[in-house]
GROMACS .gro file of C-alpha atoms in nm:
model
  320
    1MET     CA    1   0.000   0.000   0.000
    2ASN     CA    2   0.301   0.230   0.033
    3SER     CA    3   0.295   0.325  -0.338
    4GLU     CA    4  -0.055   0.469  -0.298
    5LYS     CA    5  -0.159   0.794  -0.135
    6TYR     CA    6  -0.440   0.790   0.118
    7ALA     CA    7  -0.671   1.031   0.297
    8VAL     CA    8  -0.795   0.899   0.631
    9VAL     CA    9  -1.121   1.012   0.791
   10PHE     CA   10  -1.195   0.937   1.157
   11ASP     CA   11  -1.555   0.933   1.273
   12THR     CA   12  -1.658   1.095   1.603
   13ASN     CA   13  -1.612   0.792   1.828
   14SER     CA   14  -1.273   0.711   1.674
   15TYR     CA   15  -1.138   1.051   1.780
   16ARG     CA   16  -1.296   1.017   2.124
   17ASN     CA   17  -1.154   0.669   2.175
   18LEU     CA   18  -0.814   0.762   2.036
   19ILE     CA   19  -0.736   0.998   2.323
   20ARG     CA   20  -0.983   0.885   2.591
   21TYR     CA   21  -0.700   0.795   2.833
   22THR     CA   22  -0.461   1.070   2.720
   23SER     CA   23  -0.426   1.386   2.928
   24PHE     CA   24  -0.502   1.722   2.770
   25GLU     CA   25  -0.134   1.811   2.798
   26ASP     CA   26  -0.021   1.501   2.607
   27ILE     CA   27  -0.267   1.508   2.315
   28GLU     CA   28  -0.047   1.715   2.084
   29ALA     CA   29   0.255   1.487   2.131
   30SER     CA   30   0.042   1.174   2.093
   31ILE     CA   31  -0.106   1.298   1.765
   32ALA     CA   32   0.240   1.398   1.640
   33GLN     CA   33   0.351   1.035   1.685
   34LEU     CA   34   0.043   0.915   1.498
   35LYS     CA   35   0.112   1.152   1.209
   36GLU     CA   36   0.471   1.031   1.183
   37LYS     CA   37   0.348   0.676   1.132
   38GLU     CA   38   0.086   0.794   0.882
   39ALA     CA   39   0.347   0.987   0.685
   40ARG     CA   40   0.544   0.665   0.633
   41LYS     CA   41   0.230   0.515   0.474
   42ASN     CA   42   0.153   0.824   0.262
   43ILE     CA   43  -0.160   0.894   0.468
   44MET     CA   44  -0.302   1.242   0.525
   45ALA     CA   45  -0.579   1.302   0.779
   46LYS     CA   46  -0.888   1.492   0.666
   47ALA     CA   47  -1.149   1.652   0.890
   48THR     CA   48  -1.521   1.653   0.807
   49PRO     CA   49  -1.772   1.918   0.915
   50VAL     CA   50  -2.016   1.657   1.048
   51VAL     CA   51  -1.764   1.489   1.283
   52ALA     CA   52  -1.654   1.827   1.415
   53SER     CA   53  -2.017   1.935   1.458
   54GLU     CA   54  -2.108   1.628   1.661
   55MET     CA   55  -1.823   1.691   1.905
   56LEU     CA   56  -1.878   2.067   1.922
   57ALA     CA   57  -2.249   2.016   2.000
   58ASN     CA   58  -2.151   1.817   2.309
   59LEU     CA   59  -1.984   2.127   2.453
   60ALA     CA   60  -2.316   2.313   2.464
   61GLY     CA   61  -2.499   2.389   2.788
   62PRO     CA   62  -2.696   2.413   3.002
   63GLY     CA   63  -2.532   2.155   3.218
   64LYS     CA   64  -2.234   1.945   3.119
   65SER     CA   65  -2.272   1.662   2.869
   66PRO     CA   66  -2.142   1.324   2.994
   67HIS     CA   67  -1.932   1.323   2.676
   68TYR     CA   68  -1.793   1.674   2.731
   69ASP     CA   69  -1.433   1.582   2.815
   70ASP     CA   70  -1.408   1.311   2.547
   71CYS     CA   71  -1.544   1.545   2.282
   72LEU     CA   72  -1.320   1.833   2.388
   73LYS     CA   73  -1.018   1.602   2.371
   74GLY     CA   74  -1.146   1.468   2.039
   75LEU     CA   75  -1.161   1.819   1.895
   76ILE     CA   76  -0.807   1.894   2.007
   77ALA     CA   77  -0.697   1.564   1.852
   78MET     CA   78  -0.878   1.638   1.524
   79ALA     CA   79  -0.731   1.989   1.512
   80ASN     CA   80  -0.376   1.857   1.546
   81HIS     CA   81  -0.437   1.552   1.328
   82CYS     CA   82  -0.580   1.738   1.028
   83CYS     CA   83  -0.361   2.048   1.034
   84GLU     CA   84  -0.069   2.078   0.793
   85GLU     CA   85   0.195   2.242   1.010
   86ALA     CA   86   0.419   2.369   0.728
   87GLU     CA   87   0.132   2.548   0.554
   88ASN     CA   88  -0.080   2.608   0.866
   89THR     CA   89  -0.369   2.462   0.667
   90MET     CA   90  -0.666   2.268   0.803
   91HIS     CA   91  -0.742   1.978   0.570
   92ILE     CA   92  -1.121   1.953   0.565
   93ILE     CA   93  -1.355   1.781   0.321
   94PRO     CA   94  -1.651   1.993   0.201
   95LEU     CA   95  -2.008   1.888   0.273
   96PRO     CA   96  -2.161   1.622   0.042
   97TYR     CA   97  -2.413   1.890  -0.057
   98LEU     CA   98  -2.132   2.092  -0.212
   99HIS     CA   99  -1.993   1.791  -0.400
  100LEU     CA  100  -2.337   1.721  -0.547
  101ALA     CA  101  -2.412   2.083  -0.636
  102ILE     CA  102  -2.082   2.119  -0.824
  103ASN     CA  103  -2.098   1.784  -1.004
  104PHE     CA  104  -2.464   1.794  -1.109
  105PHE     CA  105  -2.542   2.163  -1.153
  106GLU     CA  106  -2.196   2.323  -1.182
  107VAL     CA  107  -2.286   2.552  -0.894
  108SER     CA  108  -2.085   2.615  -0.580
  109PRO     CA  109  -2.324   2.780  -0.331
  110PRO     CA  110  -2.133   3.048  -0.136
  111TYR     CA  111  -2.312   2.963   0.191
  112ALA     CA  112  -2.206   2.595   0.161
  113GLU     CA  113  -1.847   2.699   0.095
  114LEU     CA  114  -1.866   2.933   0.394
  115ILE     CA  115  -1.985   2.651   0.623
  116THR     CA  116  -1.676   2.446   0.536
  117LYS     CA  117  -1.444   2.746   0.568
  118ASN     CA  118  -1.591   2.850   0.903
  119MET     CA  119  -1.576   2.496   1.038
  120ALA     CA  120  -1.209   2.473   0.941
  121GLY     CA  121  -1.151   2.790   1.141
  122VAL     CA  122  -1.341   2.662   1.444
  123ILE     CA  123  -1.146   2.334   1.445
  124GLY     CA  124  -0.822   2.529   1.408
  125ASP     CA  125  -0.906   2.733   1.718
  126PHE     CA  126  -0.878   2.416   1.927
  127LYS     CA  127  -0.521   2.365   1.808
  128ILE     CA  128  -0.407   2.715   1.893
  129ASP     CA  129  -0.551   2.737   2.246
  130TYR     CA  130  -0.839   2.507   2.340
  131LEU     CA  131  -0.927   2.698   2.659
  132LYS     CA  132  -0.964   3.025   2.471
  133ALA     CA  133  -1.150   2.838   2.196
  134VAL     CA  134  -1.406   2.709   2.444
  135GLU     CA  135  -1.446   3.051   2.604
  136GLY     CA  136  -1.475   3.230   2.270
  137HIS     CA  137  -1.723   2.992   2.114
  138LEU     CA  138  -1.937   2.988   2.427
  139LEU     CA  139  -1.972   3.364   2.387
  140LYS     CA  140  -2.053   3.322   2.015
  141GLU     CA  141  -2.300   3.045   2.100
  142THR     CA  142  -2.128   2.820   1.843
  143PHE     CA  143  -2.194   2.503   2.043
  144THR     CA  144  -2.560   2.580   2.108
  145LYS     CA  145  -2.627   2.670   1.745
  146LEU     CA  146  -2.476   2.341   1.628
  147LYS     CA  147  -2.670   2.144   1.888
  148ASP     CA  148  -2.993   2.313   1.781
  149TYR     CA  149  -2.915   2.234   1.418
  150ILE     CA  150  -2.852   1.866   1.496
  151ASP     CA  151  -3.165   1.843   1.711
  152GLY     CA  152  -3.373   1.982   1.423
  153GLU     CA  153  -3.202   1.805   1.134
  154GLU     CA  154  -3.227   1.451   1.270
  155PRO     CA  155  -3.611   1.439   1.284
  156ARG     CA  156  -3.630   1.608   0.941
  157TRP     CA  157  -3.407   1.338   0.793
  158ILE     CA  158  -3.601   1.061   0.965
  159ARG     CA  159  -3.919   1.192   0.801
  160GLU     CA  160  -3.739   1.167   0.467
  161VAL     CA  161  -3.644   0.804   0.537
  162GLU     CA  162  -4.002   0.731   0.643
  163SER     CA  163  -4.123   0.868   0.309
  164PHE     CA  164  -3.901   0.615   0.129
  165ILE     CA  165  -4.040   0.335   0.348
  166GLU     CA  166  -4.391   0.453   0.263
  167LEU     CA  167  -4.299   0.446  -0.106
  168ALA     CA  168  -4.201   0.078  -0.070
  169ARG     CA  169  -4.526   0.007   0.118
  170HIS     CA  170  -4.733   0.180  -0.150
  171GLU     CA  171  -4.567  -0.016  -0.429
  172ALA     CA  172  -4.602  -0.344  -0.239
  173LEU     CA  173  -4.977  -0.291  -0.195
  174LYS     CA  174  -5.040  -0.214  -0.562
  175SER     CA  175  -5.072  -0.577  -0.666
  176ASN     CA  176  -5.263  -0.687  -0.355
  177PRO     CA  177  -5.405  -0.411  -0.129
  178SER     CA  178  -5.516  -0.663   0.134
  179ILE     CA  179  -5.178  -0.817   0.222
  180ASN     CA  180  -5.023  -0.747   0.561
  181GLY     CA  181  -4.773  -0.884   0.810
  182LYS     CA  182  -4.492  -1.100   0.671
  183ASP     CA  183  -4.641  -1.102   0.320
  184LEU     CA  184  -4.640  -0.722   0.310
  185ARG     CA  185  -4.287  -0.709   0.448
  186ASP     CA  186  -4.163  -0.955   0.184
  187LYS     CA  187  -4.323  -0.752  -0.095
  188MET     CA  188  -4.168  -0.432   0.039
  189LEU     CA  189  -3.824  -0.596   0.052
  190GLU     CA  190  -3.877  -0.724  -0.300
  191PHE     CA  191  -3.937  -0.368  -0.421
  192ILE     CA  192  -3.640  -0.228  -0.223
  193ASP     CA  193  -3.413  -0.491  -0.380
  194SER     CA  194  -3.556  -0.442  -0.728
  195GLY     CA  195  -3.414  -0.210  -0.988
  196LEU     CA  196  -3.696   0.038  -0.928
  197PHE     CA  197  -3.629   0.160  -0.574
  198VAL     CA  198  -3.281   0.311  -0.622
  199PRO     CA  199  -3.378   0.527  -0.925
  200ARG     CA  200  -3.676   0.667  -0.733
  201ILE     CA  201  -3.456   0.765  -0.438
  202SER     CA  202  -3.188   0.899  -0.669
  203MET     CA  203  -3.431   1.127  -0.851
  204ALA     CA  204  -3.578   1.242  -0.518
  205ILE     CA  205  -3.228   1.349  -0.411
  206ILE     CA  206  -3.171   1.532  -0.742
  207PHE     CA  207  -3.510   1.709  -0.721
  208SER     CA  208  -3.439   1.814  -0.361
  209LEU     CA  209  -3.096   1.943  -0.458
  210ALA     CA  210  -3.232   2.140  -0.754
  211LYS     CA  211  -3.506   2.291  -0.540
  212SER     CA  212  -3.256   2.407  -0.275
  213LEU     CA  213  -3.044   2.565  -0.550
  214GLN     CA  214  -3.356   2.722  -0.710
  215ILE     CA  215  -3.279   2.548  -1.038
  216LYS     CA  216  -3.556   2.429  -1.270
  217MET     CA  217  -3.495   2.107  -1.462
  218SER     CA  218  -3.667   2.010  -1.784
  219GLY     CA  219  -3.719   1.712  -2.011
  220ILE     CA  220  -3.519   1.404  -1.925
  221GLU     CA  221  -3.271   1.597  -1.710
  222PRO     CA  222  -3.403   1.463  -1.375
  223ALA     CA  223  -3.396   1.104  -1.501
  224THR     CA  224  -3.049   1.144  -1.651
  225LYS     CA  225  -2.900   1.299  -1.342
  226GLY     CA  226  -3.083   1.045  -1.128
  227TRP     CA  227  -2.921   0.764  -1.325
  228ILE     CA  228  -2.573   0.917  -1.298
  229LEU     CA  229  -2.589   0.987  -0.922
  230PRO     CA  230  -2.548   0.627  -0.796
  231GLN     CA  231  -2.276   0.569  -1.056
  232MET     CA  232  -2.075   0.868  -0.942
  233PHE     CA  233  -2.150   0.860  -0.568
  234PRO     CA  234  -2.275   0.505  -0.493
  235LEU     CA  235  -2.334   0.548  -0.120
  236SER     CA  236  -2.536   0.867  -0.170
  237VAL     CA  237  -2.822   0.635  -0.271
  238ALA     CA  238  -2.712   0.290  -0.152
  239PHE     CA  239  -2.706   0.416   0.207
  240TYR     CA  240  -3.080   0.484   0.189
  241GLN     CA  241  -3.145   0.149   0.026
  242TRP     CA  242  -2.949  -0.032   0.297
  243ILE     CA  243  -3.118   0.135   0.596
  244CYS     CA  244  -3.466   0.107   0.439
  245ARG     CA  245  -3.407  -0.263   0.393
  246LYS     CA  246  -3.289  -0.295   0.753
  247ILE     CA  247  -3.589  -0.101   0.886
  248VAL     CA  248  -3.837  -0.321   0.700
  249MET     CA  249  -3.653  -0.648   0.767
  250ASP     CA  250  -3.619  -0.584   1.141
  251ASN     CA  251  -3.955  -0.405   1.176
  252ILE     CA  252  -3.780  -0.104   1.332
  253ASP     CA  253  -3.980   0.174   1.493
  254LEU     CA  254  -3.791   0.491   1.407
  255ARG     CA  255  -3.977   0.688   1.672
  256ASN     CA  256  -3.901   0.484   1.984
  257LYS     CA  257  -3.637   0.573   2.243
  258LYS     CA  258  -3.372   0.335   2.110
  259SER     CA  259  -3.401   0.479   1.760
  260ARG     CA  260  -3.381   0.837   1.884
  261GLU     CA  261  -3.066   0.755   2.083
  262THR     CA  262  -2.889   0.547   1.818
  263ARG     CA  263  -3.052   0.515   1.476
  264TRP     CA  264  -3.118   0.884   1.429
  265ASN     CA  265  -2.740   0.909   1.417
  266TRP     CA  266  -2.765   0.745   1.073
  267ARG     CA  267  -2.814   1.099   0.947
  268TRP     CA  268  -2.449   1.174   1.021
  269ASP     CA  269  -2.324   0.830   0.915
  270TYR     CA  270  -2.464   0.918   0.573
  271GLU     CA  271  -2.235   1.221   0.550
  272VAL     CA  272  -1.927   1.012   0.634
  273SER     CA  273  -2.010   0.709   0.419
  274PHE     CA  274  -2.075   0.942   0.122
  275LEU     CA  275  -1.698   0.977   0.090
  276MET     CA  276  -1.657   0.611  -0.005
  277ASN     CA  277  -1.658   0.588  -0.384
  278ASP     CA  278  -1.426   0.496  -0.669
  279HIS     CA  279  -1.290   0.848  -0.717
  280LEU     CA  280  -0.972   0.987  -0.567
  281LEU     CA  281  -0.995   1.275  -0.319
  282ASN     CA  282  -0.725   1.518  -0.427
  283GLY     CA  283  -0.527   1.224  -0.561
  284ARG     CA  284  -0.582   1.009  -0.252
  285ILE     CA  285  -0.784   0.696  -0.178
  286VAL     CA  286  -1.020   0.752   0.115
  287LEU     CA  287  -0.988   0.531   0.424
  288LEU     CA  288  -1.249   0.539   0.700
  289VAL     CA  289  -1.180   0.465   1.065
  290THR     CA  290  -1.498   0.368   1.251
  291SER     CA  291  -1.626   0.109   1.495
  292ASP     CA  292  -1.987   0.160   1.385
  293LYS     CA  293  -2.114  -0.191   1.307
  294ASP     CA  294  -2.402  -0.084   1.083
  295MET     CA  295  -2.186   0.142   0.870
  296THR     CA  296  -1.912  -0.122   0.845
  297LYS     CA  297  -2.163  -0.388   0.733
  298MET     CA  298  -2.306  -0.155   0.474
  299LEU     CA  299  -1.967  -0.055   0.332
  300LYS     CA  300  -1.865  -0.420   0.309
  301LYS     CA  301  -2.190  -0.505   0.130
  302TYR     CA  302  -2.122  -0.243  -0.136
  303GLY     CA  303  -1.758  -0.341  -0.191
  304TYR     CA  304  -1.570  -0.095   0.029
  305GLY     CA  305  -1.480  -0.330   0.313
  306GLY     CA  306  -1.109  -0.305   0.234
  307ARG     CA  307  -1.112   0.068   0.305
  308VAL     CA  308  -1.288   0.070   0.642
  309MET     CA  309  -1.139  -0.043   0.973
  310ASP     CA  310  -1.183   0.018   1.343
  311LEU     CA  311  -0.930   0.216   1.546
  312ASN     CA  312  -0.737  -0.087   1.672
  313LYS     CA  313  -0.696  -0.231   1.323
  314TYR     CA  314  -0.588   0.108   1.189
  315ILE     CA  315  -0.318   0.142   1.457
  316GLU     CA  316  -0.202  -0.214   1.380
  317PHE     CA  317  -0.193  -0.129   1.010
  318LEU     CA  318   0.028   0.174   1.078
  319ASP     CA  319   0.272  -0.043   1.274
  320ILE     CA  320   0.314  -0.304   0.998
   0.00000   0.00000   0.00000
């Protein structure tokens, strides 16, 4: 693997677990050692806005989150891990929304660019002086704003997923409106696995993107772009197919307590898994470090198992 160049992305829990038992004073030195090993493997660390947002939101009040210290340490680790010392540059990957807007409509929305630029600056603040960073962003209400965004975005996204489940239910009932129970579930799974479900989701994503950009499409443009999307960014659509299948197969209630505490986090897993495709990222193959079992299973199913590993395996890989 040494002849290849790689970009590694850590998810939230990987950063938290990486320095869980490291003191604040020793984080910088610990990350420096990690980067030395990565350099020997031609690996460059890249931050993502969603991972930073999840950790920053845990610094919001009132009260202290049980994950406060881990997330603060994780932010310091990310800041040191993803910063290019020589150029004083924060390596950060733009939001999937920006990738899609540029590739499908040749538009780069200024506000989306600004989100990435601002997030790079916020992360960088935790490298310079994390105590001042905390104090400054408390005054700016950065943490609270991000927490409010996450708290509002998760239920919105769940409603979107539910609409795709309802689509499968509607299609399953077309041939026999009276079926229910296992027979209905089997028909829904049949539709999800068919060649009809993915194009419908793909076009829904394209329509939503065009609407947000205030772009009107005509003729066969929606169908054409909808066909190209899963070819160019496979997980942008396959992620929805995988979780919809899981929801139907396991009869998951997306509104119960367990789902709110765990499965609603799929919204952010989508942002991270989006990066896994057959294209190079600035000339580098993307590696993902995560211990998330659902995401790992999904990436393996769609052929990306060789590029995802948990933290322990990644550390072992660096020591080979």
